[in-house]
Amino acid sequence: MRKETATPSFLPLYEQIKQLILRALSDGEWQPGAAIPSEMELARRYQVSQGTVRKALDELVMDNILVRRQGKGTFVATHADDGTAYRFLRLMSLSGEQEYPHSEFIVFSRGKADAQVASRLGVSPGSALAILRRVLTFSGAPVVYDDIRLPAALLKGVSIAMIEDHVNAHKGTLYSLYEAQYQIRIIAAHERIRATLADAVVAPLLGVAVGAPLLAIERVAFTYKNQPVEWRMSYVNTARHYHFDELN
Amino acid sequence: MRKETATPSFLPLYEQIKQLILRALSDGEWQPGAAIPSEMELARRYQVSQGTVRKALDELVMDNILVRRQGKGTFVATHADDGTAYRFLRLMSLSGEQEYPHSEFIVFSRGKADAQVASRLGVSPGSALAILRRVLTFSGAPVVYDDIRLPAALLKGVSIAMIEDHVNAHKGTLYSLYEAQYQIRIIAAHERIRATLADAVVAPLLGVAVGAPLLAIERVAFTYKNQPVEWRMSYVNTARHYHFDELN
DNA sequence: AAGTGGTCTAGACCACGTA
DNA sequence: ACGTGGTCTAGACCACTTG
């Protein structure tokens, strides 16, 4: 006799706990860098055993949403940490050394979403965007040109001076700025990589000839619940650097 | 239940179990696609609880070295499975569809390792290599040119006819060939991606003009214990495809 | 019905960081 | 000394696959 199940969805307890914790994070109950309650406290709060909480936390740690520190507690991941500040930067020098870039901001303006960006960000074509353009330099040499766009509503009252101050004076990343000033927490991103030729706009910014080969990397960055919040196009001069990728 | 181990190890038990299982895999005790003993059997074999075995298996599953199938058992991952055959292929058409390529083999020969390849593969410069060159076509159009090199000792008695038969007639990948015929199991890879211009050798093979932009992807593929066994350089025409990458 | 992986619990003890 | 995460155990029960 076959059993008929109208509701085939069986969600494990730890998965439900994970969703509850994600919602608490999304609701801002715990701020980036702060400790969340201990495993025992969460177990009492959600009326499950500590092992079940632990399994939920395991997955959130695996997703780089939380960070465990033995003896201290479990913390909300932050882009302000020195260790994780550049975790989305996959660029290395040919010698294999990881270098950290300096940002030169060129433009901060407003614009409207074209069809492609609108589709990627899940907003209507023509809706207002904040547009940020910059050059990343490594050891003084320009290597990356970024064209970065976000829904304008997310970045209210921002100025290029504020951005430069945060990123350069305080040695932060754009993502740590989003996090600290705009309650936007980037937790994942997708990248589409193609090869292209430097055009008359990008070539002088990167100090290469028109027609030089560049990586064109289109990135969409996500916050909780896989909601896209930032789109960017990066043009990378790989004469002295490479994009690194691990497969398994 | 558990006896004290004679070796004073700082490693957690589950980590030791993981290493023992990895060694058994490396020694060929269990073949790709075959089931390994059940969790209870492994617990008896290693004199630990089932939960500890489970945690070891969890990590091996996360590394794509084992695959769990509820109700059936735990299996050694294989490149022969339809589902996982192309798991290292990060190429998609611009429309977002995942396509599977056809291989056109051009050359199978022998050569000597230059300094770069020797360094990547951990062999002496000048040592014997098997060299394989091919073009991958998607929907009939050439998209990727591969220059693939392995230590010659690993690929004894191979012929281009055998390779073509395996890859095209049996719809396998190169990695499933390594696995089935040469006991080489690829479990991970690193890629370094740069932009380059098509030269006179590659351009006609990919049907592009000399000077067209291409991705140059240098890959090193690893077997158990992070031992490098294959080096390849891929040149990718991204006019109609992109390389996909996930960050978190 | 039997066997496998998947979930959940309760409790013990270890390792680490702080006071 | 205490609280935190980290490991390990033993046992119960659930979900899935196969005979």
mmCIF file of C-alpha atoms in Angstrom, chain A residues 124-248:
data_model
loop_
_atom_site.group_PDB
_atom_site.id
_atom_site.type_symbol
_atom_site.label_atom_id
_atom_site.label_comp_id
_atom_site.label_asym_id
_atom_site.label_seq_id
_atom_site.Cartn_x
_atom_site.Cartn_y
_atom_site.Cartn_z
ATOM 1 C CA SER A 124 12.263 47.473 -13.199
ATOM 2 C CA PRO A 125 14.110 48.784 -16.261
ATOM 3 C CA GLY A 126 14.518 52.527 -15.889
ATOM 4 C CA SER A 127 14.509 52.515 -12.096
ATOM 5 C CA ALA A 128 16.999 54.757 -10.313
ATOM 6 C CA LEU A 129 20.498 53.460 -9.704
ATOM 7 C CA ALA A 130 23.527 54.738 -7.841
ATOM 8 C CA ILE A 131 26.571 54.456 -10.101
ATOM 9 C CA LEU A 132 30.105 54.288 -8.845
ATOM 10 C CA ARG A 133 33.196 54.067 -10.980
ATOM 11 C CA ARG A 134 36.695 53.504 -9.699
ATOM 12 C CA VAL A 135 40.126 52.170 -10.516
ATOM 13 C CA LEU A 136 41.909 49.691 -8.292
ATOM 14 C CA THR A 137 45.671 50.040 -8.169
ATOM 15 C CA PHE A 138 48.115 47.440 -6.949
ATOM 16 C CA SER A 139 51.495 48.789 -5.875
ATOM 17 C CA GLY A 140 50.561 52.032 -7.587
ATOM 18 C CA ALA A 141 49.716 50.496 -10.951
ATOM 19 C CA PRO A 142 46.104 50.524 -12.212
ATOM 20 C CA VAL A 143 44.766 47.009 -12.730
ATOM 21 C CA VAL A 144 40.968 47.040 -12.423
ATOM 22 C CA TYR A 145 38.286 49.427 -13.628
ATOM 23 C CA ASP A 146 34.971 48.950 -11.837
ATOM 24 C CA ASP A 147 31.541 50.129 -12.905
ATOM 25 C CA ILE A 148 29.320 49.493 -9.876
ATOM 26 C CA ARG A 149 25.562 49.965 -9.680
ATOM 27 C CA LEU A 150 23.013 49.582 -6.898
ATOM 28 C CA PRO A 151 19.362 50.513 -6.500
ATOM 29 C CA ALA A 152 19.528 54.201 -5.547
ATOM 30 C CA ALA A 153 17.159 53.698 -2.624
ATOM 31 C CA LEU A 154 19.760 51.567 -0.866
ATOM 32 C CA LEU A 155 22.442 54.257 -0.895
ATOM 33 C CA LYS A 156 20.785 57.381 0.417
ATOM 34 C CA GLY A 157 22.891 60.434 1.174
ATOM 35 C CA VAL A 158 26.140 58.939 0.035
ATOM 36 C CA SER A 159 28.904 61.132 -1.309
ATOM 37 C CA ILE A 160 32.151 60.354 -3.030
ATOM 38 C CA ALA A 161 34.020 61.971 -0.140
ATOM 39 C CA MET A 162 32.398 59.594 2.347
ATOM 40 C CA ILE A 163 33.275 56.637 0.197
ATOM 41 C CA GLU A 164 36.883 57.663 -0.266
ATOM 42 C CA ASP A 165 37.217 58.359 3.434
ATOM 43 C CA HIS A 166 35.850 54.951 4.388
ATOM 44 C CA VAL A 167 37.718 52.943 1.794
ATOM 45 C CA ASN A 168 41.072 54.666 1.852
ATOM 46 C CA ALA A 169 41.422 56.466 5.169
ATOM 47 C CA HIS A 170 39.870 53.620 7.123
ATOM 48 C CA LYS A 171 41.204 50.874 4.883
ATOM 49 C CA GLY A 172 37.804 49.383 4.323
ATOM 50 C CA THR A 173 36.171 47.761 1.329
ATOM 51 C CA LEU A 174 33.061 48.882 -0.438
ATOM 52 C CA TYR A 175 31.261 45.954 1.170
ATOM 53 C CA SER A 176 32.290 47.062 4.645
ATOM 54 C CA LEU A 177 30.925 50.508 3.788
ATOM 55 C CA TYR A 178 27.601 49.032 2.692
ATOM 56 C CA GLU A 179 27.525 47.067 5.921
ATOM 57 C CA ALA A 180 28.488 49.856 8.289
ATOM 58 C CA GLN A 181 26.555 52.731 6.716
ATOM 59 C CA TYR A 182 23.676 51.211 4.794
ATOM 60 C CA GLN A 183 22.746 47.953 6.522
ATOM 61 C CA ILE A 184 23.491 46.038 3.348
ATOM 62 C CA ARG A 185 25.299 42.800 4.087
ATOM 63 C CA ILE A 186 26.869 41.114 1.107
ATOM 64 C CA ILE A 187 27.143 37.389 1.698
ATOM 65 C CA ALA A 188 27.638 35.870 -1.745
ATOM 66 C CA ALA A 189 28.200 36.751 -5.384
ATOM 67 C CA HIS A 190 28.083 35.280 -8.874
ATOM 68 C CA GLU A 191 30.592 36.151 -11.547
ATOM 69 C CA ARG A 192 30.493 35.752 -15.319
ATOM 70 C CA ILE A 193 33.915 36.041 -16.860
ATOM 71 C CA ARG A 194 34.687 36.836 -20.487
ATOM 72 C CA ALA A 195 37.652 38.147 -22.445
ATOM 73 C CA THR A 196 37.433 41.500 -24.150
ATOM 74 C CA LEU A 197 39.562 44.240 -25.700
ATOM 75 C CA ALA A 198 40.314 47.552 -24.039
ATOM 76 C CA ASP A 199 38.292 50.356 -25.598
ATOM 77 C CA ALA A 200 39.074 54.069 -25.701
ATOM 78 C CA VAL A 201 37.358 54.657 -22.357
ATOM 79 C CA VAL A 202 39.025 51.932 -20.308
ATOM 80 C CA ALA A 203 42.455 51.826 -21.944
ATOM 81 C CA PRO A 204 43.741 55.140 -20.579
ATOM 82 C CA LEU A 205 42.378 54.412 -17.125
ATOM 83 C CA LEU A 206 44.310 51.166 -16.962
ATOM 84 C CA GLY A 207 47.341 52.497 -18.790
ATOM 85 C CA VAL A 208 47.079 49.975 -21.617
ATOM 86 C CA ALA A 209 46.747 50.343 -25.362
ATOM 87 C CA VAL A 210 43.352 50.267 -27.008
ATOM 88 C CA GLY A 211 42.879 46.648 -28.079
ATOM 89 C CA ALA A 212 44.802 45.183 -25.144
ATOM 90 C CA PRO A 213 43.192 42.009 -23.752
ATOM 91 C CA LEU A 214 41.198 42.404 -20.538
ATOM 92 C CA LEU A 215 39.008 40.223 -18.392
ATOM 93 C CA ALA A 216 35.432 41.448 -18.300
ATOM 94 C CA ILE A 217 33.889 40.203 -15.075
ATOM 95 C CA GLU A 218 30.200 40.801 -14.467
ATOM 96 C CA ARG A 219 29.374 40.348 -10.808
ATOM 97 C CA VAL A 220 26.041 40.228 -9.025
ATOM 98 C CA ALA A 221 26.313 40.375 -5.236
ATOM 99 C CA PHE A 222 23.645 39.068 -2.888
ATOM 100 C CA THR A 223 22.428 39.690 0.617
ATOM 101 C CA TYR A 224 20.347 37.320 2.764
ATOM 102 C CA LYS A 225 17.725 35.224 0.997
ATOM 103 C CA ASN A 226 19.746 35.448 -2.233
ATOM 104 C CA GLN A 227 18.485 38.925 -2.906
ATOM 105 C CA PRO A 228 20.678 40.717 -5.461
ATOM 106 C CA VAL A 229 21.721 44.183 -4.326
ATOM 107 C CA GLU A 230 24.784 45.148 -6.326
ATOM 108 C CA TRP A 231 25.806 44.781 -9.951
ATOM 109 C CA ARG A 232 29.267 45.520 -11.207
ATOM 110 C CA MET A 233 31.331 45.174 -14.325
ATOM 111 C CA SER A 234 35.063 44.880 -13.768
ATOM 112 C CA TYR A 235 37.698 45.206 -16.451
ATOM 113 C CA VAL A 236 40.945 43.596 -15.381
ATOM 114 C CA ASN A 237 44.385 43.982 -16.895
ATOM 115 C CA THR A 238 45.934 40.547 -16.426
ATOM 116 C CA ALA A 239 49.391 41.457 -17.657
ATOM 117 C CA ARG A 240 50.699 41.121 -14.103
ATOM 118 C CA HIS A 241 47.796 39.466 -12.274
ATOM 119 C CA TYR A 242 45.450 36.532 -12.611
ATOM 120 C CA HIS A 243 41.991 35.627 -11.417
ATOM 121 C CA PHE A 244 42.091 32.606 -9.117
ATOM 122 C CA ASP A 245 39.476 29.895 -8.974
ATOM 123 C CA GLU A 246 39.150 26.634 -7.038
ATOM 124 C CA LEU A 247 37.111 23.706 -8.310
ATOM 125 C CA ASN A 248 36.000 20.659 -6.422
#
